[in-house]
């Protein structure tokens, strides 16, 4: 019997870490696409003959569909299961990436990038649903933090490395190759991932998903995590995913590769800090305090960017590191959303929280582009003052996160749905 038990443990460990590793691979691809527009902005503007506002719209097409699909992705993760949802998503993203690389005009590129966003929209929710199924509650934030490092590695690959790579080969070849890799990853996920250990394989039936979704949406404790994501994640993704590099080029006089390196510092700092935040939150059994501290510090970091003298490459590097170190607290919003809703609705709860960041990025990317095109001293490509106004929009937006953090339910790293329900009766 002991041998049988040990064999069962080894088998479960295999499935657990297969799900974790391949989910991390999907994270890498998703984050690469999310951030890539900034590194190839000049190429896109030249090739498709577009201005800053149109560039912002092209970057935001990913976020529009991603935000729109978060709730459906959560429903699918809780009904179909994360394995099937993740496989289908990577297949679609692979096709979209190949089409993006082959696009002959702006409209086709926008449609292709939308298809990529549609495909990867289920990656985050499905991966976190796998974490919820395979890891104990007290390890969830740590698992999310560590897996986020793989996503940041993908984002890093889309900064200075991508800026350098497009000087060696065309950006088109890069995205065709990324699409092929995505298709291979989809096959691996289908073959090597299982939804959950059998005793914990709880799912929402296809006939109950509407009631379950309404339950998540009408739970007041679900919405502070949404607003934290809307504010902090939205402003961060807008800055790092598109406007950081142009800001550094136009305000601080950096060349694209140097700007990519500076942007990479933010991502490296984020990658170093996000698993620490998850581990510390699990260790201290605290969600709200760390989130509030992060939200406050993130707003301050935005003011640091605006206060830098010009040009200031060293100051910009320090500001980049500061931003990456202070922003990861928003990742705890996903843990809170999961912990204030029934366990079988984890996918929907995480999706509702996560939709905020992508909805905000879809608004902010073209909004900042519009400010750059029409702001102070507007000139072709945007003036330094106009770029500062654009970043000012992001700073103002970040203040929403401070208010939302004060409204978070403190879960102490456990599911408190039953307590919330009992308190309302």
PDB file of N, CA, C and O in Angstrom, residues 177-217:
ATOM      1  N   UNK A 177       7.296  33.172 -36.529  1.00  0.00           N
ATOM      2  CA  UNK A 177       7.942  32.153 -35.695  1.00  0.00           C
ATOM      3  C   UNK A 177       7.214  31.999 -34.356  1.00  0.00           C
ATOM      4  O   UNK A 177       7.016  30.870 -33.870  1.00  0.00           O
ATOM      5  N   UNK A 178       6.791  33.118 -33.763  1.00  0.00           N
ATOM      6  CA  UNK A 178       6.054  33.058 -32.505  1.00  0.00           C
ATOM      7  C   UNK A 178       4.747  32.299 -32.679  1.00  0.00           C
ATOM      8  O   UNK A 178       4.326  31.531 -31.793  1.00  0.00           O
ATOM      9  N   UNK A 179       4.092  32.492 -33.816  1.00  0.00           N
ATOM     10  CA  UNK A 179       2.859  31.766 -34.092  1.00  0.00           C
ATOM     11  C   UNK A 179       3.077  30.266 -34.176  1.00  0.00           C
ATOM     12  O   UNK A 179       2.287  29.474 -33.634  1.00  0.00           O
ATOM     13  N   UNK A 180       4.146  29.861 -34.814  1.00  0.00           N
ATOM     14  CA  UNK A 180       4.447  28.427 -34.928  1.00  0.00           C
ATOM     15  C   UNK A 180       4.718  27.834 -33.545  1.00  0.00           C
ATOM     16  O   UNK A 180       4.227  26.733 -33.219  1.00  0.00           O
ATOM     17  N   UNK A 181       5.475  28.540 -32.731  1.00  0.00           N
ATOM     18  CA  UNK A 181       5.753  28.067 -31.371  1.00  0.00           C
ATOM     19  C   UNK A 181       4.454  27.928 -30.575  1.00  0.00           C
ATOM     20  O   UNK A 181       4.270  26.972 -29.805  1.00  0.00           O
ATOM     21  N   UNK A 182       3.531  28.858 -30.767  1.00  0.00           N
ATOM     22  CA  UNK A 182       2.248  28.807 -30.065  1.00  0.00           C
ATOM     23  C   UNK A 182       1.454  27.562 -30.452  1.00  0.00           C
ATOM     24  O   UNK A 182       0.813  26.925 -29.598  1.00  0.00           O
ATOM     25  N   UNK A 183       1.486  27.183 -31.713  1.00  0.00           N
ATOM     26  CA  UNK A 183       0.767  25.997 -32.166  1.00  0.00           C
ATOM     27  C   UNK A 183       1.368  24.732 -31.549  1.00  0.00           C
ATOM     28  O   UNK A 183       0.629  23.817 -31.140  1.00  0.00           O
ATOM     29  N   UNK A 184       2.683  24.674 -31.454  1.00  0.00           N
ATOM     30  CA  UNK A 184       3.344  23.527 -30.820  1.00  0.00           C
ATOM     31  C   UNK A 184       2.976  23.459 -29.339  1.00  0.00           C
ATOM     32  O   UNK A 184       2.704  22.383 -28.791  1.00  0.00           O
ATOM     33  N   UNK A 185       2.947  24.607 -28.685  1.00  0.00           N
ATOM     34  CA  UNK A 185       2.599  24.653 -27.268  1.00  0.00           C
ATOM     35  C   UNK A 185       1.161  24.183 -27.036  1.00  0.00           C
ATOM     36  O   UNK A 185       0.877  23.493 -26.043  1.00  0.00           O
ATOM     37  N   UNK A 186       0.258  24.522 -27.951  1.00  0.00           N
ATOM     38  CA  UNK A 186      -1.130  24.082 -27.826  1.00  0.00           C
ATOM     39  C   UNK A 186      -1.223  22.554 -27.822  1.00  0.00           C
ATOM     40  O   UNK A 186      -1.966  21.959 -27.030  1.00  0.00           O
ATOM     41  N   UNK A 187      -0.470  21.913 -28.697  1.00  0.00           N
ATOM     42  CA  UNK A 187      -0.465  20.444 -28.758  1.00  0.00           C
ATOM     43  C   UNK A 187       0.075  19.856 -27.456  1.00  0.00           C
ATOM     44  O   UNK A 187      -0.477  18.890 -26.908  1.00  0.00           O
ATOM     45  N   UNK A 188       1.147  20.456 -26.927  1.00  0.00           N
ATOM     46  CA  UNK A 188       1.744  19.963 -25.685  1.00  0.00           C
ATOM     47  C   UNK A 188       0.770  20.092 -24.513  1.00  0.00           C
ATOM     48  O   UNK A 188       0.671  19.187 -23.667  1.00  0.00           O
ATOM     49  N   UNK A 189       0.031  21.211 -24.459  1.00  0.00           N
ATOM     50  CA  UNK A 189      -0.931  21.411 -23.373  1.00  0.00           C
ATOM     51  C   UNK A 189      -2.020  20.339 -23.413  1.00  0.00           C
ATOM     52  O   UNK A 189      -2.378  19.757 -22.390  1.00  0.00           O
ATOM     53  N   UNK A 190      -2.517  20.068 -24.608  1.00  0.00           N
ATOM     54  CA  UNK A 190      -3.577  19.062 -24.728  1.00  0.00           C
ATOM     55  C   UNK A 190      -3.096  17.682 -24.291  1.00  0.00           C
ATOM     56  O   UNK A 190      -3.828  16.927 -23.637  1.00  0.00           O
ATOM     57  N   UNK A 191      -1.854  17.373 -24.584  1.00  0.00           N
ATOM     58  CA  UNK A 191      -1.325  16.034 -24.289  1.00  0.00           C
ATOM     59  C   UNK A 191      -0.846  15.882 -22.850  1.00  0.00           C
ATOM     60  O   UNK A 191      -0.910  14.766 -22.296  1.00  0.00           O
ATOM     61  N   UNK A 192      -0.381  16.957 -22.226  1.00  0.00           N
ATOM     62  CA  UNK A 192       0.359  16.819 -20.971  1.00  0.00           C
ATOM     63  C   UNK A 192      -0.278  17.506 -19.772  1.00  0.00           C
ATOM     64  O   UNK A 192       0.297  17.465 -18.676  1.00  0.00           O
ATOM     65  N   UNK A 193      -1.434  18.141 -19.940  1.00  0.00           N
ATOM     66  CA  UNK A 193      -2.085  18.839 -18.834  1.00  0.00           C
ATOM     67  C   UNK A 193      -3.390  18.131 -18.476  1.00  0.00           C
ATOM     68  O   UNK A 193      -4.106  17.656 -19.353  1.00  0.00           O
ATOM     69  N   UNK A 194      -3.673  18.065 -17.175  1.00  0.00           N
ATOM     70  CA  UNK A 194      -4.959  17.598 -16.667  1.00  0.00           C
ATOM     71  C   UNK A 194      -5.572  18.706 -15.822  1.00  0.00           C
ATOM     72  O   UNK A 194      -4.868  19.453 -15.156  1.00  0.00           O
ATOM     73  N   UNK A 195      -6.902  18.779 -15.816  1.00  0.00           N
ATOM     74  CA  UNK A 195      -7.576  19.897 -15.163  1.00  0.00           C
ATOM     75  C   UNK A 195      -7.344  19.971 -13.661  1.00  0.00           C
ATOM     76  O   UNK A 195      -7.130  21.055 -13.117  1.00  0.00           O
ATOM     77  N   UNK A 196      -7.395  18.829 -12.976  1.00  0.00           N
ATOM     78  CA  UNK A 196      -7.291  18.845 -11.516  1.00  0.00           C
ATOM     79  C   UNK A 196      -7.102  17.428 -11.011  1.00  0.00           C
ATOM     80  O   UNK A 196      -7.394  16.462 -11.722  1.00  0.00           O
ATOM     81  N   UNK A 197      -6.602  17.277  -9.775  1.00  0.00           N
ATOM     82  CA  UNK A 197      -6.639  15.954  -9.147  1.00  0.00           C
ATOM     83  C   UNK A 197      -8.100  15.518  -9.035  1.00  0.00           C
ATOM     84  O   UNK A 197      -8.969  16.342  -8.736  1.00  0.00           O
ATOM     85  N   UNK A 198      -8.395  14.278  -9.255  1.00  0.00           N
ATOM     86  CA  UNK A 198      -9.780  13.795  -9.278  1.00  0.00           C
ATOM     87  C   UNK A 198     -10.594  14.196  -8.063  1.00  0.00           C
ATOM     88  O   UNK A 198     -11.737  14.648  -8.211  1.00  0.00           O
ATOM     89  N   UNK A 199     -10.056  14.124  -6.826  1.00  0.00           N
ATOM     90  CA  UNK A 199     -10.876  14.494  -5.661  1.00  0.00           C
ATOM     91  C   UNK A 199     -11.267  15.959  -5.625  1.00  0.00           C
ATOM     92  O   UNK A 199     -12.214  16.331  -4.956  1.00  0.00           O
ATOM     93  N   UNK A 200     -10.523  16.821  -6.359  1.00  0.00           N
ATOM     94  CA  UNK A 200     -10.808  18.257  -6.324  1.00  0.00           C
ATOM     95  C   UNK A 200     -11.397  18.752  -7.642  1.00  0.00           C
ATOM     96  O   UNK A 200     -11.480  19.938  -7.890  1.00  0.00           O
ATOM     97  N   UNK A 201     -11.780  17.819  -8.509  1.00  0.00           N
ATOM     98  CA  UNK A 201     -12.237  18.196  -9.850  1.00  0.00           C
ATOM     99  C   UNK A 201     -13.656  18.754  -9.805  1.00  0.00           C
ATOM    100  O   UNK A 201     -14.585  18.192 -10.367  1.00  0.00           O
ATOM    101  N   UNK A 202     -13.831  19.854  -9.119  1.00  0.00           N
ATOM    102  CA  UNK A 202     -15.134  20.507  -9.043  1.00  0.00           C
ATOM    103  C   UNK A 202     -15.298  21.457 -10.216  1.00  0.00           C
ATOM    104  O   UNK A 202     -14.383  22.204 -10.542  1.00  0.00           O
ATOM    105  N   UNK A 203     -16.444  21.430 -10.820  1.00  0.00           N
ATOM    106  CA  UNK A 203     -16.680  22.308 -11.966  1.00  0.00           C
ATOM    107  C   UNK A 203     -18.117  22.786 -11.943  1.00  0.00           C
ATOM    108  O   UNK A 203     -19.003  22.139 -11.379  1.00  0.00           O
ATOM    109  N   UNK A 204     -18.351  23.918 -12.571  1.00  0.00           N
ATOM    110  CA  UNK A 204     -19.705  24.428 -12.749  1.00  0.00           C
ATOM    111  C   UNK A 204     -20.286  23.752 -13.974  1.00  0.00           C
ATOM    112  O   UNK A 204     -19.657  23.720 -15.041  1.00  0.00           O
ATOM    113  N   UNK A 205     -21.481  23.184 -13.852  1.00  0.00           N
ATOM    114  CA  UNK A 205     -22.084  22.525 -14.997  1.00  0.00           C
ATOM    115  C   UNK A 205     -22.502  23.556 -16.028  1.00  0.00           C
ATOM    116  O   UNK A 205     -22.708  24.731 -15.724  1.00  0.00           O
ATOM    117  N   UNK A 206     -22.642  23.087 -17.279  1.00  0.00           N
ATOM    118  CA  UNK A 206     -22.986  24.002 -18.370  1.00  0.00           C
ATOM    119  C   UNK A 206     -24.341  24.662 -18.150  1.00  0.00           C
ATOM    120  O   UNK A 206     -24.599  25.756 -18.652  1.00  0.00           O
ATOM    121  N   UNK A 207     -25.218  24.007 -17.399  1.00  0.00           N
ATOM    122  CA  UNK A 207     -26.534  24.580 -17.154  1.00  0.00           C
ATOM    123  C   UNK A 207     -26.572  25.573 -16.007  1.00  0.00           C
ATOM    124  O   UNK A 207     -27.563  26.280 -15.823  1.00  0.00           O
ATOM    125  N   UNK A 208     -25.493  25.638 -15.207  1.00  0.00           N
ATOM    126  CA  UNK A 208     -25.482  26.489 -14.026  1.00  0.00           C
ATOM    127  C   UNK A 208     -24.608  27.731 -14.163  1.00  0.00           C
ATOM    128  O   UNK A 208     -24.550  28.552 -13.250  1.00  0.00           O
ATOM    129  N   UNK A 209     -23.914  27.873 -15.302  1.00  0.00           N
ATOM    130  CA  UNK A 209     -22.902  28.926 -15.376  1.00  0.00           C
ATOM    131  C   UNK A 209     -23.491  30.328 -15.262  1.00  0.00           C
ATOM    132  O   UNK A 209     -22.862  31.232 -14.697  1.00  0.00           O
ATOM    133  N   UNK A 210     -24.710  30.519 -15.784  1.00  0.00           N
ATOM    134  CA  UNK A 210     -25.298  31.861 -15.705  1.00  0.00           C
ATOM    135  C   UNK A 210     -25.559  32.249 -14.254  1.00  0.00           C
ATOM    136  O   UNK A 210     -25.251  33.377 -13.832  1.00  0.00           O
ATOM    137  N   UNK A 211     -26.133  31.328 -13.496  1.00  0.00           N
ATOM    138  CA  UNK A 211     -26.392  31.612 -12.078  1.00  0.00           C
ATOM    139  C   UNK A 211     -25.087  31.833 -11.320  1.00  0.00           C
ATOM    140  O   UNK A 211     -24.987  32.726 -10.472  1.00  0.00           O
ATOM    141  N   UNK A 212     -24.077  31.031 -11.653  1.00  0.00           N
ATOM    142  CA  UNK A 212     -22.782  31.181 -10.987  1.00  0.00           C
ATOM    143  C   UNK A 212     -22.151  32.534 -11.306  1.00  0.00           C
ATOM    144  O   UNK A 212     -21.609  33.214 -10.421  1.00  0.00           O
ATOM    145  N   UNK A 213     -22.242  32.945 -12.575  1.00  0.00           N
ATOM    146  CA  UNK A 213     -21.660  34.229 -12.979  1.00  0.00           C
ATOM    147  C   UNK A 213     -22.383  35.391 -12.316  1.00  0.00           C
ATOM    148  O   UNK A 213     -21.749  36.353 -11.851  1.00  0.00           O
ATOM    149  N   UNK A 214     -23.702  35.318 -12.255  1.00  0.00           N
ATOM    150  CA  UNK A 214     -24.473  36.364 -11.574  1.00  0.00           C
ATOM    151  C   UNK A 214     -24.073  36.434 -10.104  1.00  0.00           C
ATOM    152  O   UNK A 214     -23.945  37.521  -9.523  1.00  0.00           O
ATOM    153  N   UNK A 215     -23.847  35.259  -9.498  1.00  0.00           N
ATOM    154  CA  UNK A 215     -23.420  35.234  -8.104  1.00  0.00           C
ATOM    155  C   UNK A 215     -22.094  35.942  -7.888  1.00  0.00           C
ATOM    156  O   UNK A 215     -21.918  36.686  -6.915  1.00  0.00           O
ATOM    157  N   UNK A 216     -21.150  35.735  -8.805  1.00  0.00           N
ATOM    158  CA  UNK A 216     -19.855  36.416  -8.708  1.00  0.00           C
ATOM    159  C   UNK A 216     -20.035  37.924  -8.908  1.00  0.00           C
ATOM    160  O   UNK A 216     -19.468  38.735  -8.166  1.00  0.00           O
ATOM    161  N   UNK A 217     -20.807  38.297  -9.922  1.00  0.00           N
ATOM    162  CA  UNK A 217     -20.963  39.709 -10.275  1.00  0.00           C
ATOM    163  C   UNK A 217     -21.731  40.496  -9.223  1.00  0.00           C
ATOM    164  O   UNK A 217     -21.504  41.702  -9.052  1.00  0.00           O
TER     165      UNK A 217
END
